[in-house]
Coordinates of C-alpha atoms in Angstrom, one line a residue:
Y1 CA -40.2 115.7 16.6
R2 CA -39.2 113.6 13.6
D3 CA -42.8 113.3 12.5
Y4 CA -43.2 117.1 12.9
V5 CA -40.3 117.8 10.6
I6 CA -41.5 115.4 7.9
R7 CA -45.1 116.8 8.2
S8 CA -43.8 120.4 8.0
F9 CA -41.9 119.7 4.7
N10 CA -44.8 117.8 3.2
E11 CA -47.1 120.7 4.0
D12 CA -44.6 123.2 2.7
K13 CA -44.6 125.1 6.0
G14 CA -42.8 128.4 5.5
Y15 CA -39.2 128.1 6.6
D16 CA -39.4 131.2 8.7
R17 CA -42.4 129.8 10.6
F18 CA -40.5 126.5 10.9
I19 CA -37.7 128.3 12.7
L20 CA -40.1 130.2 15.0
E21 CA -41.8 126.9 16.1
Q22 CA -38.5 125.1 16.7
I23 CA -37.1 127.8 19.0
A24 CA -40.2 129.2 20.6
A25 CA -43.4 127.3 19.8
D26 CA -44.4 127.5 23.5
Q27 CA -44.7 131.3 23.1
L28 CA -46.7 131.3 19.9
D29 CA -50.5 131.5 19.6
L30 CA -51.2 128.0 18.4
G31 CA -54.9 128.0 19.0
G32 CA -56.5 124.6 19.6
D33 CA -53.9 122.6 17.7
K34 CA -50.9 122.2 19.9
S35 CA -49.1 119.8 17.5
A36 CA -46.4 122.4 16.7
L37 CA -45.1 122.1 20.2
A38 CA -43.3 119.0 19.0
A39 CA -41.0 121.3 17.0
M40 CA -39.1 122.1 20.2
G41 CA -37.4 118.8 20.1
F42 CA -34.9 120.8 18.1
L43 CA -33.6 122.3 21.4
T44 CA -34.6 119.6 23.9
L45 CA -33.6 116.2 22.3
G46 CA -29.9 116.8 22.4
R47 CA -27.5 115.3 24.9
T48 CA -28.3 115.9 28.6
F49 CA -24.7 115.8 29.9
F50 CA -26.0 114.4 33.2
G51 CA -27.8 117.6 34.0
R52 CA -24.9 119.9 33.6
K53 CA -26.8 123.0 32.5
D54 CA -23.9 125.0 31.0
F55 CA -23.0 122.0 28.7
I56 CA -26.7 121.7 27.6
I57 CA -26.8 125.4 26.9
D58 CA -23.6 125.2 24.8
D59 CA -25.1 122.4 22.8
Q60 CA -28.3 124.5 22.2
I61 CA -26.3 127.6 21.2
D62 CA -24.2 125.5 18.8
V63 CA -27.1 123.7 17.1
V64 CA -29.0 127.0 16.6
T65 CA -26.0 129.1 15.4
R66 CA -24.3 126.5 13.2
G67 CA -27.5 124.9 12.0
L68 CA -29.5 128.1 11.2
Q69 CA -26.8 130.8 10.8
G70 CA -23.6 129.0 9.7
L71 CA -21.6 130.6 12.6
T72 CA -19.4 128.8 15.1
V73 CA -20.5 130.9 18.0
S74 CA -19.5 128.2 20.5
C75 CA -15.9 129.1 19.8
S76 CA -16.5 132.2 21.8
R77 CA -17.3 130.4 25.0
C78 CA -13.9 130.9 26.6
H79 CA -12.5 133.9 24.5
D80 CA -13.4 136.2 21.7
H81 CA -13.7 134.3 18.4
K82 CA -10.3 133.9 16.8
F83 CA -11.5 134.7 13.3
D84 CA -15.1 135.9 13.2
P85 CA -16.4 139.1 14.8
I86 CA -18.1 137.3 17.7
P87 CA -17.0 138.5 21.1
T88 CA -17.4 136.3 24.2
A89 CA -20.0 138.8 25.4
D90 CA -22.3 137.8 22.5
Y91 CA -22.0 134.1 23.5
Y92 CA -23.2 134.9 27.0
S93 CA -26.0 137.1 25.6
L94 CA -27.3 133.9 24.0
H95 CA -26.4 131.9 27.2
G96 CA -28.7 134.1 29.2
I97 CA -31.6 133.2 26.9
F98 CA -31.3 129.5 27.3
A99 CA -30.3 129.8 31.0
S100 CA -33.7 131.5 31.4
S101 CA -35.5 128.5 29.9
R102 CA -36.1 125.2 31.5
D103 CA -37.7 121.8 31.0
P104 CA -41.2 121.7 32.4
E105 CA -42.1 119.4 35.3
E106 CA -44.6 117.7 33.1
L107 CA -44.5 117.6 29.3
P108 CA -47.6 119.0 27.6
V109 CA -50.1 116.6 25.9
I110 CA -50.5 117.5 22.2
E111 CA -52.8 114.6 21.2
E112 CA -55.2 112.7 23.4
P113 CA -55.8 108.9 22.9
E114 CA -59.0 108.1 21.0
D115 CA -60.0 105.1 23.1
E116 CA -60.8 106.1 26.8
D117 CA -60.6 102.4 28.0
E118 CA -57.1 102.1 26.5
F119 CA -56.2 105.4 28.1
Q120 CA -57.3 104.2 31.6
A121 CA -55.4 100.9 31.1
F122 CA -52.3 102.9 30.2
L123 CA -52.7 105.0 33.4
E124 CA -53.1 101.9 35.6
E125 CA -50.0 100.3 34.1
R126 CA -48.0 103.4 34.5
K127 CA -49.1 103.8 38.1
R128 CA -48.0 100.2 38.8
I129 CA -44.6 100.8 37.3
E130 CA -44.2 104.1 39.2
A131 CA -45.0 102.2 42.5
E132 CA -42.3 99.7 41.7
I133 CA -39.8 102.4 40.9
E134 CA -40.6 104.2 44.2
T135 CA -40.2 100.9 46.1
K136 CA -36.9 100.2 44.5
S137 CA -35.7 103.8 45.1
D138 CA -36.7 103.5 48.8
K139 CA -34.6 100.4 49.0
T140 CA -31.6 102.1 47.5
I141 CA -32.0 105.0 49.9
D142 CA -32.2 102.6 52.8
K143 CA -29.1 100.9 51.7
F144 CA -27.3 104.2 51.4
L145 CA -28.4 105.2 54.9
L146 CA -27.2 101.8 56.3
T147 CA -23.8 102.3 54.8
E148 CA -23.4 105.9 55.9
R149 CA -24.6 105.3 59.4
S150 CA -22.1 102.5 59.7
K151 CA -19.3 105.1 59.0
T152 CA -20.3 107.4 61.9
G153 CA -16.9 107.1 63.4
A154 CA -15.2 107.9 60.1
Y155 CA -17.4 111.0 59.7
L156 CA -16.6 112.2 63.3
D157 CA -12.9 111.7 62.6
A158 CA -13.1 113.7 59.3
V159 CA -15.0 116.7 60.8
L160 CA -11.9 118.2 62.5
E161 CA -10.0 118.6 59.3
G162 CA -13.0 119.1 57.1
R163 CA -14.3 122.1 58.9
S164 CA -11.1 124.1 58.0
I165 CA -11.6 123.5 54.2
V166 CA -13.3 126.6 52.6
E167 CA -13.3 125.8 48.9
E168 CA -16.2 123.4 48.0
E169 CA -14.2 121.6 45.3
D170 CA -11.4 121.0 47.8
F171 CA -14.0 119.8 50.3
K172 CA -15.3 117.3 47.7
V173 CA -11.8 116.0 47.1
F174 CA -11.2 115.6 50.8
A175 CA -14.4 113.7 51.3
G176 CA -13.6 111.5 48.4
S177 CA -10.1 110.7 49.8
R178 CA -11.8 109.5 53.0
K179 CA -14.4 107.5 51.0
L180 CA -17.2 109.6 52.5
Q181 CA -20.3 111.2 51.0
T182 CA -19.6 114.9 50.5
Q183 CA -23.1 116.1 51.4
V184 CA -23.2 113.9 54.6
L185 CA -19.8 115.1 55.7
R186 CA -21.0 118.7 55.2
Q187 CA -24.0 118.0 57.4
W188 CA -21.7 116.6 60.1
V189 CA -19.5 119.7 60.0
D190 CA -22.5 122.0 60.4
Y191 CA -24.0 119.8 63.1
V192 CA -21.0 119.6 65.4
D193 CA -20.4 123.3 65.0
E194 CA -23.6 123.8 67.0
P195 CA -23.3 123.4 70.8
D196 CA -26.3 121.0 70.9
G197 CA -24.7 118.8 68.4
R198 CA -21.4 118.3 70.3
A199 CA -23.3 117.9 73.5
H200 CA -25.6 115.1 72.3
P201 CA -25.3 112.1 74.7
V202 CA -24.6 109.6 72.0
L203 CA -21.7 111.7 70.7
S204 CA -20.2 112.9 74.0
A205 CA -17.8 109.9 74.2
W206 CA -16.1 110.9 71.0
F207 CA -15.5 114.5 72.1
D208 CA -14.6 113.6 75.7
D209 CA -12.5 110.5 75.2
Y210 CA -11.5 109.9 71.6
E211 CA -11.1 113.2 69.6
K212 CA -7.9 114.1 71.4
G213 CA -6.9 110.6 72.3
D214 CA -7.0 107.3 70.5
R215 CA -9.0 108.4 67.4
E216 CA -8.6 105.1 65.6
K217 CA -10.2 103.2 68.5
G218 CA -13.0 105.8 68.6
V219 CA -13.6 105.4 64.9
D220 CA -13.9 101.6 65.2
F221 CA -16.2 102.0 68.3
Y222 CA -18.6 104.4 66.7
N223 CA -18.7 102.5 63.4
E224 CA -19.5 99.3 65.2
Q225 CA -22.1 100.7 67.5
F226 CA -23.9 102.7 64.8
A227 CA -23.8 99.8 62.4
R228 CA -25.6 97.5 64.9
A229 CA -28.2 100.2 65.5
A230 CA -28.7 100.7 61.8
K231 CA -29.2 97.0 61.2
E232 CA -31.6 97.0 64.2
E233 CA -29.7 94.2 65.9
A234 CA -31.0 93.0 69.3
E235 CA -27.9 94.1 71.2
A236 CA -27.9 97.6 69.7
D237 CA -27.8 100.6 72.1
P238 CA -31.4 101.9 72.3
E239 CA -30.2 105.5 72.6
I240 CA -28.3 105.2 69.3
R241 CA -31.3 103.6 67.7
A242 CA -33.5 106.5 68.8
Y243 CA -30.8 108.9 67.6
L244 CA -31.0 107.5 64.1
D245 CA -34.7 108.5 63.9
E246 CA -34.1 111.9 65.4
P247 CA -34.9 114.7 62.9
G248 CA -32.2 117.2 62.0
T249 CA -29.2 115.0 62.5
P250 CA -26.7 114.1 59.8
L251 CA -27.8 110.4 60.1
N252 CA -31.4 111.2 59.3
P253 CA -31.4 113.7 56.4
D254 CA -34.4 114.4 54.2
R255 CA -35.0 111.5 51.9
D256 CA -35.7 113.8 49.0
D257 CA -32.2 115.3 49.5
I258 CA -30.7 111.8 49.6
A259 CA -32.4 111.0 46.3
K260 CA -30.7 114.0 44.7
W261 CA -27.3 113.0 46.1
I262 CA -27.5 109.5 44.8
K263 CA -29.5 110.1 41.6
R264 CA -27.2 108.1 39.5
R265 CA -27.2 105.1 41.9
I266 CA -31.0 105.2 42.0
G267 CA -31.1 105.5 38.2
A268 CA -28.9 102.4 37.9
D269 CA -31.0 100.4 40.3
T270 CA -34.3 101.4 38.6
G271 CA -33.0 101.3 35.1
E272 CA -34.9 98.3 34.0
L273 CA -38.1 99.7 35.3
S274 CA -37.4 103.0 33.7
R275 CA -37.0 101.2 30.4
K276 CA -40.3 99.5 30.9
M277 CA -41.9 102.9 31.5
Q278 CA -40.3 104.3 28.4
A279 CA -41.5 101.3 26.4
L280 CA -45.0 101.8 27.8
D281 CA -44.9 105.5 26.8
W282 CA -43.9 104.5 23.3
T283 CA -46.0 101.5 22.5
H284 CA -49.2 101.4 24.6
A285 CA -52.3 102.1 22.5
G286 CA -53.7 104.4 25.2
V287 CA -50.7 106.7 25.6
P288 CA -51.3 110.5 25.1
I289 CA -48.7 112.1 22.7
R290 CA -46.5 114.6 24.5
A291 CA -44.0 117.2 23.3
H292 CA -40.5 117.9 24.6
V293 CA -40.6 121.6 25.2
L294 CA -38.9 124.4 27.0
E295 CA -40.6 127.0 29.1
D296 CA -39.4 130.3 30.5
V297 CA -38.4 130.5 34.1
S298 CA -40.5 132.8 36.3
N299 CA -37.7 135.4 36.7
P300 CA -35.5 135.4 33.5
E301 CA -32.0 136.7 34.2
D302 CA -29.0 137.9 32.1
S303 CA -25.8 135.8 32.3
A304 CA -22.4 136.9 33.4
I305 CA -19.4 136.3 31.3
Y306 CA -17.4 133.2 32.5
E307 CA -13.8 134.3 32.4
R308 CA -12.0 131.8 30.2
G309 CA -15.1 129.7 30.3
D310 CA -14.8 129.0 34.0
P311 CA -18.3 129.3 35.8
A312 CA -16.5 129.9 39.1
K313 CA -15.0 133.1 37.7
K314 CA -17.9 135.3 36.6
G315 CA -17.3 138.7 35.1
D316 CA -19.7 141.4 33.9
L317 CA -23.4 140.7 33.2
V318 CA -24.4 141.0 29.5
P319 CA -28.0 141.6 28.3
R320 CA -29.9 138.9 26.4
Q321 CA -29.7 140.0 22.8
Y322 CA -28.8 138.8 19.3
L323 CA -25.3 138.9 17.7
Q324 CA -23.9 142.3 17.1
V325 CA -22.5 141.3 13.7
L326 CA -26.0 140.4 12.5
S327 CA -27.9 143.1 14.3
G328 CA -26.0 146.3 13.6
S329 CA -25.7 149.4 15.8
E330 CA -29.4 149.5 16.6
R331 CA -29.3 146.2 18.6
E332 CA -31.6 146.3 21.6
P333 CA -31.8 143.8 24.6
F334 CA -34.6 141.2 24.5
V335 CA -37.3 142.0 27.0
S336 CA -40.0 139.4 26.5
G337 CA -39.4 136.5 29.0
S338 CA -36.3 134.5 28.2
G339 CA -36.0 136.2 24.8
R340 CA -36.3 132.9 22.8
L341 CA -39.1 134.3 20.7
E342 CA -37.2 137.5 19.9
L343 CA -34.2 135.4 19.1
A344 CA -36.2 133.2 16.7
R345 CA -37.6 136.3 15.0
S346 CA -34.1 137.8 14.7
I347 CA -33.0 134.6 12.9
A348 CA -36.2 134.3 10.7
D349 CA -36.1 137.9 9.7
E350 CA -35.9 138.4 5.9
K351 CA -33.4 141.1 6.5
N352 CA -31.0 138.6 8.2
P353 CA -28.2 138.2 5.7
L354 CA -27.5 134.5 6.6
T355 CA -30.7 132.5 7.3
A356 CA -31.9 132.1 3.7
R357 CA -28.4 131.7 2.3
I358 CA -27.6 128.9 4.8
F359 CA -30.7 127.0 3.9
V360 CA -30.6 127.3 0.1
N361 CA -26.9 126.3 0.2
R362 CA -27.8 123.1 2.1
V363 CA -30.7 122.3 -0.2
W364 CA -28.5 122.9 -3.3
G365 CA -25.9 120.5 -1.8
W366 CA -28.4 117.8 -1.1
H367 CA -29.6 117.9 -4.7
M368 CA -26.3 118.5 -6.4
G369 CA -24.0 116.4 -4.2
R370 CA -21.9 119.5 -3.3
S371 CA -22.9 122.8 -1.7
I372 CA -22.2 126.2 -3.3
V373 CA -20.3 127.0 -0.1
D374 CA -18.2 124.0 0.8
T375 CA -18.7 124.5 4.6
P376 CA -22.5 124.5 5.1
S377 CA -22.2 125.2 8.8
D378 CA -19.5 127.8 8.7
F379 CA -20.0 131.0 6.7
G380 CA -17.3 132.8 8.7
V381 CA -14.6 135.1 7.4
R382 CA -12.2 132.2 6.9
T383 CA -14.5 130.5 4.5
V384 CA -13.4 130.9 0.8
E385 CA -15.9 133.0 -1.1
P386 CA -17.8 130.7 -3.5
I387 CA -17.4 131.0 -7.2
H388 CA -21.2 131.0 -7.6
I389 CA -21.9 133.7 -5.0
D390 CA -24.4 135.4 -7.3
L391 CA -26.3 132.1 -7.6
L392 CA -26.4 131.7 -3.9
N393 CA -27.7 135.3 -3.4
W394 CA -30.3 134.9 -6.2
L395 CA -31.5 131.6 -4.8
A396 CA -31.8 133.1 -1.3
A397 CA -33.7 136.1 -2.6
S398 CA -36.1 133.9 -4.6
F399 CA -36.6 131.7 -1.6
I400 CA -37.7 134.6 0.5
E401 CA -39.9 136.0 -2.2
S402 CA -41.7 132.6 -2.5
G403 CA -42.8 133.0 1.1
W404 CA -39.9 130.8 2.4
S405 CA -41.4 127.9 0.4
S406 CA -39.1 124.8 0.4
K407 CA -41.2 123.2 -2.4
S408 CA -40.7 126.2 -4.6
L409 CA -36.9 126.0 -3.9
H410 CA -36.8 122.3 -4.8
R411 CA -38.8 123.0 -8.0
L412 CA -36.5 125.8 -9.0
I413 CA -33.4 123.6 -8.6
A414 CA -34.9 120.4 -10.1
L415 CA -36.3 122.2 -13.2
S416 CA -33.0 123.9 -13.9
K417 CA -30.8 123.0 -16.8
T418 CA -27.9 122.5 -14.4
Y419 CA -29.8 119.9 -12.4
Q420 CA -31.1 118.1 -15.6
Q421 CA -27.7 117.7 -17.2
S422 CA -26.2 114.3 -17.9
S423 CA -23.4 113.1 -15.6
A424 CA -21.5 111.7 -18.7
L425 CA -18.0 113.1 -19.1
R426 CA -17.8 116.0 -21.6
Q427 CA -14.3 116.3 -23.0
D428 CA -14.6 120.0 -23.8
G429 CA -15.9 120.7 -20.3
H430 CA -13.3 118.5 -18.7
D431 CA -10.5 120.2 -20.4
I432 CA -11.5 123.6 -19.0
D433 CA -13.0 122.4 -15.6
S434 CA -11.6 119.0 -14.6
E435 CA -12.9 119.3 -11.0
N436 CA -16.4 120.3 -12.3
V437 CA -16.5 123.3 -9.9
L438 CA -18.7 125.1 -12.6
W439 CA -21.2 122.2 -12.8
Q440 CA -20.7 121.8 -16.5
R441 CA -22.1 118.3 -16.0
F442 CA -24.1 116.7 -13.3
P443 CA -21.7 115.1 -10.7
K444 CA -22.0 111.5 -9.8
V445 CA -23.5 111.5 -6.4
R446 CA -23.2 108.6 -4.0
L447 CA -26.4 107.5 -2.1
D448 CA -26.3 108.0 1.6
F449 CA -27.1 105.0 3.8
E450 CA -30.8 105.8 4.3
S451 CA -31.4 106.2 0.6
L452 CA -29.4 103.1 -0.2
R453 CA -31.4 100.9 2.2
D454 CA -34.7 102.4 1.1
T455 CA -33.8 101.8 -2.6
L456 CA -33.0 98.1 -2.0
L457 CA -36.3 97.7 -0.2
A458 CA -38.2 99.6 -2.9
V459 CA -36.8 97.6 -5.9
S460 CA -37.5 94.4 -4.1
G461 CA -41.1 95.5 -3.5
N462 CA -40.7 95.4 0.3
L463 CA -40.6 99.0 1.3
D464 CA -43.1 99.9 4.0
R465 CA -44.3 103.4 3.3
T466 CA -46.3 103.8 6.5
M467 CA -46.0 107.4 7.8
G468 CA -45.1 108.3 11.4
G469 CA -45.1 106.3 14.6
I470 CA -42.5 104.8 16.9
P471 CA -38.9 104.2 15.8
V472 CA -38.0 100.7 14.7
D473 CA -34.8 98.5 14.9
I474 CA -33.6 98.3 11.3
T475 CA -31.0 95.8 12.2
E476 CA -33.8 93.2 12.4
A477 CA -34.1 91.5 9.0
S478 CA -37.9 91.6 9.1
T479 CA -38.0 95.4 9.4
N480 CA -39.0 97.0 6.1
R481 CA -39.9 100.6 7.2
R482 CA -38.1 103.5 5.7
T483 CA -34.8 104.2 7.3
V484 CA -35.8 107.7 8.5
Y485 CA -37.8 105.8 11.2
A486 CA -34.8 103.9 12.5
Y487 CA -34.1 103.9 16.2
I488 CA -30.6 105.2 17.0
D489 CA -29.0 104.8 20.4
R490 CA -26.5 107.7 20.8
Q491 CA -24.4 105.6 23.2
D492 CA -24.3 102.5 21.2
M493 CA -25.0 103.2 17.5
P494 CA -25.4 100.0 15.5
G495 CA -22.3 99.1 13.4
I496 CA -24.2 99.2 10.1
F497 CA -24.7 103.0 10.5
R498 CA -21.0 103.6 11.2
T499 CA -20.0 101.3 8.3
F500 CA -22.0 103.4 5.9
D501 CA -20.7 106.8 7.1
H502 CA -23.7 107.9 9.1
P503 CA -22.6 111.0 11.1
S504 CA -22.3 110.9 14.9
P505 CA -25.6 111.5 16.6
E506 CA -23.8 113.4 19.4
A507 CA -23.7 116.8 17.7
S508 CA -24.9 118.8 14.8
S509 CA -23.2 117.6 11.6
P510 CA -22.7 119.8 8.4
G511 CA -22.2 116.7 6.2
R512 CA -20.9 113.2 5.9
F513 CA -17.6 111.7 5.2
E514 CA -17.5 109.2 2.4
T515 CA -15.4 106.1 2.8
M516 CA -15.0 102.9 0.7
V517 CA -14.3 99.9 2.9
P518 CA -14.9 96.2 2.4
Q519 CA -17.5 96.0 5.1
Q520 CA -19.9 98.0 2.9
A521 CA -19.9 95.3 0.2
L522 CA -20.0 92.5 2.8

């Protein structure tokens, strides 16, 4: 994705096309060159929130609307926006678009390796690591089964109370209080509700002797007997050992289901192997280049409004469509698949009042050190109208007329008298405009961290200008690549990034704070 973005700006790809590819490249006619599919990293390389779909969708809505439209639409997740004309219904119109999109089972290849022998070597090594992961996962599942089978008495004891709990969340809390696996306890409840389950010979003693008698003794008895059978001890009851292999019982669930129940546990146990797999996918000479994309689900559906943001309290269905405030009275629901391509076209439309303004405002800010609108990601009604609103509008119109050309925009700004001014203090200008809000001189602009590091490498003659490729660890003293190629771990960002005011990689950031602390000089 990073290489795609750099390549797009270098080639001066039209910004409207840039938007279409980032939101819906999978639905464009790309011909034989599929490299533009990499653009969809914009939507897919954010936080995963451990698979919590609604949180992922909220992040996608936020990055699209704040990043491209300068609107805080995520504020409407639980209630109508407090300030801007964005009702909750509009949030869930967008929610339906992304809820009708999913990660594919296999990421598409956008570039084949040149060397067939290297490619075959890559496949063999990948196959070997996959086999190790599968073996390790099987061991984790076996360990899980041994533990749960050794709690058979505890499960039988919990069934009586558990079967009366209707709400699923309450059931989870109850299972947790007994230190039992929720899914396994649910299977026990369903199993003993059937006559055949209660009548099974290995369970009859519980229902005949212990359930209405000495339950504690029964728990110990069943835990002990089933633990012996699970460990395959010589003195284990053969009937119990046979029961453990009997299909359809709570002690022999489908292994694929178990893998879903204990996904995190398996992930922890196979973490080192997964990292080896990731390193292989990054570094092997024979790896095919794949793109992180979305695809439409087979049956796209509208989303219901979550009352006060609670997914358990669903209200009216709302059609998949764009924001009313930017669409006008002629707004129509999206009908093509998930609606992502229609959404992208609505954003990239030259008649959209915000898209070009948002972008030229950001570019002006990057060149001049301060944006025309001080809040680049919030053009809502609470934003103070900029002094240079005519400049903003003229730049936006010129940008569209140029064919959404970023290079034309850069050229327009860089060749202007405003940009080419000296930053030296002018007393006459200072007397009238001490804060330099009118840009009567060029402001002194502080280098960001990436520019600072690259400058130090450049003036020392050590800057590696190699384009593209895998990320590198810039905390290593021998690494001289440009900082844009730095590897950043969201969970453990190196201290040097934080010291020099790099924004959090957890969410879209409209700008950077600037601090002056001793650690920077040190």
